[in-house]
PDB file of C-alpha atoms in Angstrom:
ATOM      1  CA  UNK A   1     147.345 195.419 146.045  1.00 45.00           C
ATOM      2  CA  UNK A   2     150.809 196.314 146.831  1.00 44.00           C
ATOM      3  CA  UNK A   3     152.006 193.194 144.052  1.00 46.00           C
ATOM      4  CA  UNK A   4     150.038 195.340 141.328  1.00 45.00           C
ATOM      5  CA  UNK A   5     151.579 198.111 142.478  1.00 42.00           C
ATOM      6  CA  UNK A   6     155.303 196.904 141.628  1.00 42.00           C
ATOM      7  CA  UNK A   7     153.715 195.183 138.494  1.00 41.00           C
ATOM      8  CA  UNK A   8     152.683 198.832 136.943  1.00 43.00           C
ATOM      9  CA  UNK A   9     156.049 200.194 138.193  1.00 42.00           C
ATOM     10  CA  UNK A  10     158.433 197.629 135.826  1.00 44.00           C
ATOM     11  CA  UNK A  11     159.989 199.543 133.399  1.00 44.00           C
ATOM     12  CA  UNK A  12     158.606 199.014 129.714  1.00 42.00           C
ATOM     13  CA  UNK A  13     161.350 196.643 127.316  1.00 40.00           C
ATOM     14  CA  UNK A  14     163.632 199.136 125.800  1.00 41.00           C
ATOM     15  CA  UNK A  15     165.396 198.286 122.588  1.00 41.00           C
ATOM     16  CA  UNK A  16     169.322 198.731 124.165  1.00 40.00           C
ATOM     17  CA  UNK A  17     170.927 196.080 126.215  1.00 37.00           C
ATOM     18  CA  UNK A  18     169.114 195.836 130.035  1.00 40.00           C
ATOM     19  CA  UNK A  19     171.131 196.081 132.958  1.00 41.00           C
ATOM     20  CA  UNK A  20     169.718 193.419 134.736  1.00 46.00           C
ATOM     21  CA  UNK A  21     170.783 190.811 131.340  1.00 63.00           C
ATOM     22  CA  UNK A  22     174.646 190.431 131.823  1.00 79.00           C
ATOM     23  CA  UNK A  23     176.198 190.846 128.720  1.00 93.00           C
ATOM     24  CA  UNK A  24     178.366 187.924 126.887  1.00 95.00           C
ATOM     25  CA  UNK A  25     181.576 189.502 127.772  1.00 96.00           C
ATOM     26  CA  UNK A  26     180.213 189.782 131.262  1.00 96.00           C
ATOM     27  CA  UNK A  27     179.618 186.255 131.630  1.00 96.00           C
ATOM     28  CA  UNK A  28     183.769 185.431 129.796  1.00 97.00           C
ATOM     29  CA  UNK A  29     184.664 188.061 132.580  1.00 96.00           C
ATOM     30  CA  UNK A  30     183.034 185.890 135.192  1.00 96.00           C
ATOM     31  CA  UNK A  31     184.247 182.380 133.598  1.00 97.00           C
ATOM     32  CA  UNK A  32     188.081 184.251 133.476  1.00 96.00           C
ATOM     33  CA  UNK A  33     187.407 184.742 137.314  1.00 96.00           C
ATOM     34  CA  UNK A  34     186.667 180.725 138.079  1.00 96.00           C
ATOM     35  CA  UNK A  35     189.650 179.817 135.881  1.00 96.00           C
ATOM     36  CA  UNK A  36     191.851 181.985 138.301  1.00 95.00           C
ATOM     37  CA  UNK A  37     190.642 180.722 141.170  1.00 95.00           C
ATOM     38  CA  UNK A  38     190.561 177.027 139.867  1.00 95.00           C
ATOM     39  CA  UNK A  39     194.504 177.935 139.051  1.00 95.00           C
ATOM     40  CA  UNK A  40     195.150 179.439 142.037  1.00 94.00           C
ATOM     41  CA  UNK A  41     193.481 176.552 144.493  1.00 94.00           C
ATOM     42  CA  UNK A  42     194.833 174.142 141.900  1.00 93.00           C
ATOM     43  CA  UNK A  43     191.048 172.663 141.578  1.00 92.00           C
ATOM     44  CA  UNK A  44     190.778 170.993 137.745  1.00 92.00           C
ATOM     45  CA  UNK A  45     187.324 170.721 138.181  1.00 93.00           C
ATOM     46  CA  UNK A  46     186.675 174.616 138.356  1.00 95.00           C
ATOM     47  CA  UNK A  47     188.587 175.417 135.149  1.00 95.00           C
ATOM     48  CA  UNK A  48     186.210 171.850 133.726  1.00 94.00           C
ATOM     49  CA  UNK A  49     183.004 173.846 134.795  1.00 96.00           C
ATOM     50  CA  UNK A  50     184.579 177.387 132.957  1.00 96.00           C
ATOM     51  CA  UNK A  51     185.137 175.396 129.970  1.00 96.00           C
ATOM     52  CA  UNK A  52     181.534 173.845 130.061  1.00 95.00           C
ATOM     53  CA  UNK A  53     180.117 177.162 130.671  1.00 96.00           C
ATOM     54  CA  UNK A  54     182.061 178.844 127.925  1.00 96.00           C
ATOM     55  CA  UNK A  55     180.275 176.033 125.204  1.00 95.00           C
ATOM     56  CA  UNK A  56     177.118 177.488 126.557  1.00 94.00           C
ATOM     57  CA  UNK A  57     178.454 180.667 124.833  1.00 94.00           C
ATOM     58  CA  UNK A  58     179.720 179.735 121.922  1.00 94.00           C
ATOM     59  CA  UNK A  59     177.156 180.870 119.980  1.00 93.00           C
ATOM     60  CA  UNK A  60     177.167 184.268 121.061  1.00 94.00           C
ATOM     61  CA  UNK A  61     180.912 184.696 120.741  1.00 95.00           C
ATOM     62  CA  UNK A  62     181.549 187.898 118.336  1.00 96.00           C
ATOM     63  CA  UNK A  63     184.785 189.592 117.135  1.00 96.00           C
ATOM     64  CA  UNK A  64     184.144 192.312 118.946  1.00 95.00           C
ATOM     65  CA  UNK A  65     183.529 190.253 122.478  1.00 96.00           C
ATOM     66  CA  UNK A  66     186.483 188.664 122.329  1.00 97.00           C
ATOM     67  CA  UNK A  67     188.466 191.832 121.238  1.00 96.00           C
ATOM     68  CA  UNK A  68     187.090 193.114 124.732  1.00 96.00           C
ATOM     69  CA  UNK A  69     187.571 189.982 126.154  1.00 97.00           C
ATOM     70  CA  UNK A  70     191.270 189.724 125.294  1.00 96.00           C
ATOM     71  CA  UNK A  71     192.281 193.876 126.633  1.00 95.00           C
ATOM     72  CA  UNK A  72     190.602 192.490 129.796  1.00 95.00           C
ATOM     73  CA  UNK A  73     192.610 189.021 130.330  1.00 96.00           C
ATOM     74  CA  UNK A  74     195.982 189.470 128.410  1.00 95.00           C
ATOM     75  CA  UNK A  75     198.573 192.174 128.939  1.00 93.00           C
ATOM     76  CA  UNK A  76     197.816 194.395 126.188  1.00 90.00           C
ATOM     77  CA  UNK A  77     201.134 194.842 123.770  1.00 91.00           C
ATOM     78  CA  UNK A  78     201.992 190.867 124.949  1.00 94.00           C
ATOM     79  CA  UNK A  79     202.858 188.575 122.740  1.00 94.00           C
ATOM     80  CA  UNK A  80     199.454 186.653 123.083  1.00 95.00           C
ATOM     81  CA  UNK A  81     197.320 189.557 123.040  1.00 96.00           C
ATOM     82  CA  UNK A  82     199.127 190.604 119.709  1.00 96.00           C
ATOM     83  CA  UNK A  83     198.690 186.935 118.418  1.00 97.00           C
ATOM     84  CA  UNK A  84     195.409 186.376 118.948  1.00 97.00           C
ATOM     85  CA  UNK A  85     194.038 190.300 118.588  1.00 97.00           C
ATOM     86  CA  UNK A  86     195.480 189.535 114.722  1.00 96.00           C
ATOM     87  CA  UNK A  87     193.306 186.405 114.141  1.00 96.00           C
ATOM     88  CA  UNK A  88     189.970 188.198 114.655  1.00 95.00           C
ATOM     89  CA  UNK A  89     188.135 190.744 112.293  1.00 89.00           C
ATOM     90  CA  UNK A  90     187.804 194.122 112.846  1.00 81.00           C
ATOM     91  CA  UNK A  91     184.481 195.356 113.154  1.00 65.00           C
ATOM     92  CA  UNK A  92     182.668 198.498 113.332  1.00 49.00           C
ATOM     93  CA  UNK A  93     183.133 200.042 116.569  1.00 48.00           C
ATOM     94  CA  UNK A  94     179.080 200.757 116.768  1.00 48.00           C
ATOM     95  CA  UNK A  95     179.130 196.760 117.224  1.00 50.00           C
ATOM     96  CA  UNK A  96     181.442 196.637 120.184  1.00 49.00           C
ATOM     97  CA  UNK A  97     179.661 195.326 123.464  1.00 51.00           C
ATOM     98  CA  UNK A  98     180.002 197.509 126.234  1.00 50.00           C
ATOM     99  CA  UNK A  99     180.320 196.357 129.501  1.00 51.00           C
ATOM    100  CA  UNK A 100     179.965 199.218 131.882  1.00 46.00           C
ATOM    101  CA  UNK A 101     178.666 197.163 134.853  1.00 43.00           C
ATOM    102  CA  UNK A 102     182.018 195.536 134.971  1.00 42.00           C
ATOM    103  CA  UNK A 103     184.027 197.120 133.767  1.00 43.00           C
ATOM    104  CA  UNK A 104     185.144 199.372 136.833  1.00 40.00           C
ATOM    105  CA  UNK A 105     184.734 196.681 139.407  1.00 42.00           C
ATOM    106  CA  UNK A 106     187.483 194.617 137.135  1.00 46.00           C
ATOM    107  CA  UNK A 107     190.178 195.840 136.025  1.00 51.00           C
ATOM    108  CA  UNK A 108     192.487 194.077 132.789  1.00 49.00           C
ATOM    109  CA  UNK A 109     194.971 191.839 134.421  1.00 48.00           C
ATOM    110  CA  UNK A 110     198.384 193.151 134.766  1.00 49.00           C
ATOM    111  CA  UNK A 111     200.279 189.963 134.754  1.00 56.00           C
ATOM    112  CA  UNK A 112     198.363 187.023 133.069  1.00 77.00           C
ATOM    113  CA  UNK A 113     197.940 183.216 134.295  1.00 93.00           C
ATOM    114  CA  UNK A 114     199.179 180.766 131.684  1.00 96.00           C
ATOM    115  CA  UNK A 115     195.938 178.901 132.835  1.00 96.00           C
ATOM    116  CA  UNK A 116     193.758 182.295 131.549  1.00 96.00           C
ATOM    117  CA  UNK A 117     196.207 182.976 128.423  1.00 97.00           C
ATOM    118  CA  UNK A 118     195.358 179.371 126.876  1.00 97.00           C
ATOM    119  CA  UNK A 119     191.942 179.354 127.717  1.00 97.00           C
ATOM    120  CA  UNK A 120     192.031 182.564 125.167  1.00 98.00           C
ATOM    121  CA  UNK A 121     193.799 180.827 122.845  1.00 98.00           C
ATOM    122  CA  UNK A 122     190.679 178.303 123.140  1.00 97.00           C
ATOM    123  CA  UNK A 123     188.282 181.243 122.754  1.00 97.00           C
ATOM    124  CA  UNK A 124     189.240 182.413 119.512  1.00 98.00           C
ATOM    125  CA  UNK A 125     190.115 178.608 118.223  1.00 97.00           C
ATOM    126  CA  UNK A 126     186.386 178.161 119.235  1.00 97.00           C
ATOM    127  CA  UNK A 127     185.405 181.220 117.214  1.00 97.00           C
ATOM    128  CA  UNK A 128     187.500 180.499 114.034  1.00 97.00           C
ATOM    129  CA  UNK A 129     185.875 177.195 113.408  1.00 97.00           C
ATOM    130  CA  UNK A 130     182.393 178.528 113.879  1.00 97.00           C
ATOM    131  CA  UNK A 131     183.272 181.148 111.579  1.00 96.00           C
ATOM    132  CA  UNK A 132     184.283 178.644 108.937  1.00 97.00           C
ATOM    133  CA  UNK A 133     188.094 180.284 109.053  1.00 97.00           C
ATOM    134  CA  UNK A 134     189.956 177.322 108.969  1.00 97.00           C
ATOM    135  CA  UNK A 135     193.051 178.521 107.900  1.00 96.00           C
ATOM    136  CA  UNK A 136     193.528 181.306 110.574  1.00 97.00           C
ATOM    137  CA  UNK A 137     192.155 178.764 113.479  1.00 97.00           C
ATOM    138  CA  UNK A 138     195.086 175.810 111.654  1.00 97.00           C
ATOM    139  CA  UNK A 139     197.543 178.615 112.646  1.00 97.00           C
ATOM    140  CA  UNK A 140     196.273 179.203 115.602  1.00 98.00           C
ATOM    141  CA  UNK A 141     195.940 175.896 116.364  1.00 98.00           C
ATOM    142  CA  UNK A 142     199.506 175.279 115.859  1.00 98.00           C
ATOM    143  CA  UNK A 143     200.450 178.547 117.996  1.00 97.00           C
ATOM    144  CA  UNK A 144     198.356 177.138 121.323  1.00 97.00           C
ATOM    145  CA  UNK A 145     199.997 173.773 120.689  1.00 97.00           C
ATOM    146  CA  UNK A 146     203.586 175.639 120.582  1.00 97.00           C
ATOM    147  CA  UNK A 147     202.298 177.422 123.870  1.00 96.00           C
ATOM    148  CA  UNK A 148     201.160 174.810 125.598  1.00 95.00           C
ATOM    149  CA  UNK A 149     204.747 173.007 124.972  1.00 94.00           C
ATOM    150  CA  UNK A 150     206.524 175.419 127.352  1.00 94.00           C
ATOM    151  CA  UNK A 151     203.912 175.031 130.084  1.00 95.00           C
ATOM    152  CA  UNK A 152     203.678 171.960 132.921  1.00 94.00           C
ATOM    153  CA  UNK A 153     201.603 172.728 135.368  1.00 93.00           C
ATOM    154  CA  UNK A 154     198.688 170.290 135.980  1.00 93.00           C
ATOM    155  CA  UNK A 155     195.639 173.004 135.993  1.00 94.00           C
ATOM    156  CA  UNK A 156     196.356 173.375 132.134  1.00 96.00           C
ATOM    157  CA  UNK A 157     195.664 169.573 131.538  1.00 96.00           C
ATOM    158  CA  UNK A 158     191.651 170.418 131.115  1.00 95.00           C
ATOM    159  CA  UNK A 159     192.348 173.368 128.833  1.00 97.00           C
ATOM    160  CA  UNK A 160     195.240 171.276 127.182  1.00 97.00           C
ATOM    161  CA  UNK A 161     193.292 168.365 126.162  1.00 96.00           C
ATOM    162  CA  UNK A 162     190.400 170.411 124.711  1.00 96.00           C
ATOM    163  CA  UNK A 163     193.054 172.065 122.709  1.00 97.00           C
ATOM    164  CA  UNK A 164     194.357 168.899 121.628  1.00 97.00           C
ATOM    165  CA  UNK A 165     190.907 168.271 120.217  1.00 96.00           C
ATOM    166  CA  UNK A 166     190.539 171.497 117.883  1.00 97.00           C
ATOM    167  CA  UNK A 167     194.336 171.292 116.898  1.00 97.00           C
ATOM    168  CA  UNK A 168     193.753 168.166 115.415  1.00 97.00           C
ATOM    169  CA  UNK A 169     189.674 168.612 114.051  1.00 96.00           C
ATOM    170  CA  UNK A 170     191.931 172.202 112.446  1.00 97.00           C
ATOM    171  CA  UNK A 171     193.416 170.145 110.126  1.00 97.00           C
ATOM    172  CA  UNK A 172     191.441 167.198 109.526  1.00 96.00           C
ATOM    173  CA  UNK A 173     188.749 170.208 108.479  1.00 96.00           C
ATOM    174  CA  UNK A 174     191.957 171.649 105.998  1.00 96.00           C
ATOM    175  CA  UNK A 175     192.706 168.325 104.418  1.00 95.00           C
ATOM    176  CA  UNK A 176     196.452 167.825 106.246  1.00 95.00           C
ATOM    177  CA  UNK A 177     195.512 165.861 109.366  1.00 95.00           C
ATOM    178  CA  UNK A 178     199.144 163.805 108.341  1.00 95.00           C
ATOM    179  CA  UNK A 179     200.595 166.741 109.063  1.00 96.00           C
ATOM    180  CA  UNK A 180     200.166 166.394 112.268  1.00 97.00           C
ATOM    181  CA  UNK A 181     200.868 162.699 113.106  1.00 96.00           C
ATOM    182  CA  UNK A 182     204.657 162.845 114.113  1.00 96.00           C
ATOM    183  CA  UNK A 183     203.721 166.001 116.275  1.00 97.00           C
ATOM    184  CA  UNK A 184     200.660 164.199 117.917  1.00 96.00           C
ATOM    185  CA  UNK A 185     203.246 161.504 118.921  1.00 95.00           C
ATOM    186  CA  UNK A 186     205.162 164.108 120.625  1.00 96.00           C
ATOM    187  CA  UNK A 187     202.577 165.581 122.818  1.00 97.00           C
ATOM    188  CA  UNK A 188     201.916 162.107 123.900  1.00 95.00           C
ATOM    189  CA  UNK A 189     205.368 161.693 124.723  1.00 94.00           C
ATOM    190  CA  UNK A 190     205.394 165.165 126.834  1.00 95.00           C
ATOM    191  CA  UNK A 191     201.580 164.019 128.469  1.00 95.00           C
ATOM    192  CA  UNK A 192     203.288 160.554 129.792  1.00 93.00           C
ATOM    193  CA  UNK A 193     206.525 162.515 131.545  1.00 94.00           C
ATOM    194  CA  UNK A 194     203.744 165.017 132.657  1.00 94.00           C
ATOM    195  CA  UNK A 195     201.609 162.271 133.796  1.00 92.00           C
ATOM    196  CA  UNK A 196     198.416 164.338 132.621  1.00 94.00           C
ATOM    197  CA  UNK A 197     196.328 160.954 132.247  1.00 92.00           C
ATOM    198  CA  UNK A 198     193.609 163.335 130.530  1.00 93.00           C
ATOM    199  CA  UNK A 199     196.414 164.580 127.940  1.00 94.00           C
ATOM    200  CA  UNK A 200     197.587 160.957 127.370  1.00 94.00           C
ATOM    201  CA  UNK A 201     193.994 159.576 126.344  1.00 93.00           C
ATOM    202  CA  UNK A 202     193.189 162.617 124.407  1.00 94.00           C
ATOM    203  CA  UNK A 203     196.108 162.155 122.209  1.00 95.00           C
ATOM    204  CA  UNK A 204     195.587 158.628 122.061  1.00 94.00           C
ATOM    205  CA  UNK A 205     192.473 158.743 120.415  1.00 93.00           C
ATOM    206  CA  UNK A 206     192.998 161.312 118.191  1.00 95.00           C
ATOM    207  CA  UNK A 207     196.255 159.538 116.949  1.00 95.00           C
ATOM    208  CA  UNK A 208     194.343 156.198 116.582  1.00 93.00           C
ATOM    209  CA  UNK A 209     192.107 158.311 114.445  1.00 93.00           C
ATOM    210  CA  UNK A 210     194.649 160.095 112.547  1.00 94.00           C
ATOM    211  CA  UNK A 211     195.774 156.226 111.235  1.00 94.00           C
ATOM    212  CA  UNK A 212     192.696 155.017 110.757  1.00 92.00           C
ATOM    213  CA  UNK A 213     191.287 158.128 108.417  1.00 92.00           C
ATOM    214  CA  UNK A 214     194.104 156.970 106.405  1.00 93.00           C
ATOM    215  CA  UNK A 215     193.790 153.225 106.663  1.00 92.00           C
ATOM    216  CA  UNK A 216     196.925 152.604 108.575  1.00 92.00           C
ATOM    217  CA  UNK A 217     195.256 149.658 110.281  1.00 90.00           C
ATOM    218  CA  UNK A 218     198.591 147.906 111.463  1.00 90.00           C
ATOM    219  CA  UNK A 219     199.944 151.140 113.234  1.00 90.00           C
ATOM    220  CA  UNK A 220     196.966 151.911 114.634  1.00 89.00           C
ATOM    221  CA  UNK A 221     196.475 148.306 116.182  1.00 88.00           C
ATOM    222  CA  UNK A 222     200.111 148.439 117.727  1.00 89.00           C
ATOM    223  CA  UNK A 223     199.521 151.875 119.252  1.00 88.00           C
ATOM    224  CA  UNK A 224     196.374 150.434 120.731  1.00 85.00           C
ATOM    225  CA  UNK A 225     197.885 147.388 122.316  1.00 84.00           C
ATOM    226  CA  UNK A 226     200.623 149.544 123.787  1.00 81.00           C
ATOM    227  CA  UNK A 227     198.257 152.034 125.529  1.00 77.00           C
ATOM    228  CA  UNK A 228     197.880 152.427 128.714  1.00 75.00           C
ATOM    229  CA  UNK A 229     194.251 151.880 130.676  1.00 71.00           C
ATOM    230  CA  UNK A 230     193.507 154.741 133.306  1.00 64.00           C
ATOM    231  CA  UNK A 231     191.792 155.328 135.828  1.00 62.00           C
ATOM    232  CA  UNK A 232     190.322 158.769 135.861  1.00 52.00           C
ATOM    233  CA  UNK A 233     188.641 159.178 132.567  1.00 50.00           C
ATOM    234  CA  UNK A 234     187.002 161.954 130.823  1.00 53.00           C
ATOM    235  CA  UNK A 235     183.258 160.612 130.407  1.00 50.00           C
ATOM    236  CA  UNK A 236     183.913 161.828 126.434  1.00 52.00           C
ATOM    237  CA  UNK A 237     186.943 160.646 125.833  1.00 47.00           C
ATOM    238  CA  UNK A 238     186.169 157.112 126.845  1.00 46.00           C
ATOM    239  CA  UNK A 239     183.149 157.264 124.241  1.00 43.00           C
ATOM    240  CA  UNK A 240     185.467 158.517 121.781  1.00 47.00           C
ATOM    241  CA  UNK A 241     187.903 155.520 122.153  1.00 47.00           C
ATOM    242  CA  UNK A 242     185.132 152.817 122.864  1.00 42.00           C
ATOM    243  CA  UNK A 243     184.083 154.052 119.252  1.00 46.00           C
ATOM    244  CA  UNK A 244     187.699 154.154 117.641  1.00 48.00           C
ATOM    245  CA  UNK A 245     188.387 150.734 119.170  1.00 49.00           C
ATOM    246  CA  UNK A 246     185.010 149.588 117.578  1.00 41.00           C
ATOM    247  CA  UNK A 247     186.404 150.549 114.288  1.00 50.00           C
ATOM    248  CA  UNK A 248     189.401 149.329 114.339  1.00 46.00           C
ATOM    249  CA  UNK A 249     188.054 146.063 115.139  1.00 51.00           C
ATOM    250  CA  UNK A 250     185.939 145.768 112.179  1.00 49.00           C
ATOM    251  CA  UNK A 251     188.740 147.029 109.973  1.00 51.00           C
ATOM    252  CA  UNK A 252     191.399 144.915 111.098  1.00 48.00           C
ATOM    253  CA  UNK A 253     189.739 141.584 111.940  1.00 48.00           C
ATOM    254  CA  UNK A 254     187.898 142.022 108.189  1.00 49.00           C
TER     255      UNK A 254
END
């Protein structure tokens, strides 16, 4: 009796946003939390799980969220918040999600990690390419890359390498992935002194398929036989060169 009770007393589905259904920029809020405390205990595999729990978002990123998103993380007036806030559309502030719940109980950051200001940079990357805006995610592409440059600390290597990945899939989507090459080589260079391992394999593969998109078999083969084996490999990056080595194979050896 008493369970039909509570039954009759559930409020009837309203057509606004429920309390009880945490909102998208509640949930970047949340990831923005583990990525601080992954940077702070300097534990890779908590800023791994915010990236793998952002991808679970990605469809429900909007201009407006990650306008919101960014006042919260980044110093407002900073030179990131003033980079990125310029590479998203304005929208109609009717279409802003609110985030009351939250909002008091977190207040913006005053003085931003490095580890929380790339993984914005990664945010709006993210959103650019699902939005089909190649040419504002190539540049801001290029501006994480630049970013990334000036930081060594081994907590970015997760975010780094996933940046890596867009930077180069930027302009491979644009038609200039030769662009590229020379700088590629670089970051490799910086990766090795770093020892980020992660970094090092990352760039590795996506230099072996920078040659090979345009058929520079012999440079590719004597980049390949110079590598480097690790140890501690990303699951999809060892996939990723398994299938690049595959193809080299059949185009060399032809």
């Amino acid at each position: 009796m008493t369970q039909d009770v509570e039954m009759k007393e559930q409020p009837a589905p309203s057509n606004s946003v429920p309390s009880s259904s945490p909102s998208t920029l509640h949930h970047l809020k949340e990831i923005a939390s583990l990525i601080e405390t992954g940077a702070y205990d300097r534990e890779a595999r908590r800023i791994l799980r915010a990236i793998r729990l952002t991808m679970a978002l990605r469809r429900k990123l909007k201009a407006s969220v990650l306008s919101s998103f960014l006042s919260f993380a980044l110093t407002p007036g900073s030179e990131a918040f003033t980079r990125l806030s310029s590479y998203l559309p304005k929208e109609d502030e009717n279409e802003m999600e609110v985030d009351t719940a939250t909002s008091t109980a977190q207040p913006p950051a005053k003085h931003s990690l490095p580890e929380l200001e790339i993984y914005c940079y990664l945010l709006v990357l993210i959103f650019l390419i699902d939005q089909k805006k190649y040419d504002e995610a190539k540049a801001c592409s290029s501006a994480s890359i630049a970013r990334l440059k000036n930081l060594n600390r081994r907590t970015l290597d997760v975010l780094a390498a996933r940046l890596y990945l867009y930077y180069s899939l930027c302009y491979e989507l644009t038609g200039t992935l030769s662009e590229i090459r020379s700088n590629l080589l670089a970051l490799h260079r910086i990766a090795t002194l770093r020892h980020d391992e992660l970094g090092q394999e990352t760039l590795l593969n996506l230099l072996l398929r920078n040659y090979l998109h345009y058929n520079l078999y012999d440079q590719a083969e004597k980049l390949r036989s110079k590598a480097p084996r690790f140890e501690a490999h990303s699951n999809q990056q060892v996939s990723h060169g398994l299938l690049l080595s595959f193809s080299l194979n059949c185009k060399f050896h032809s």
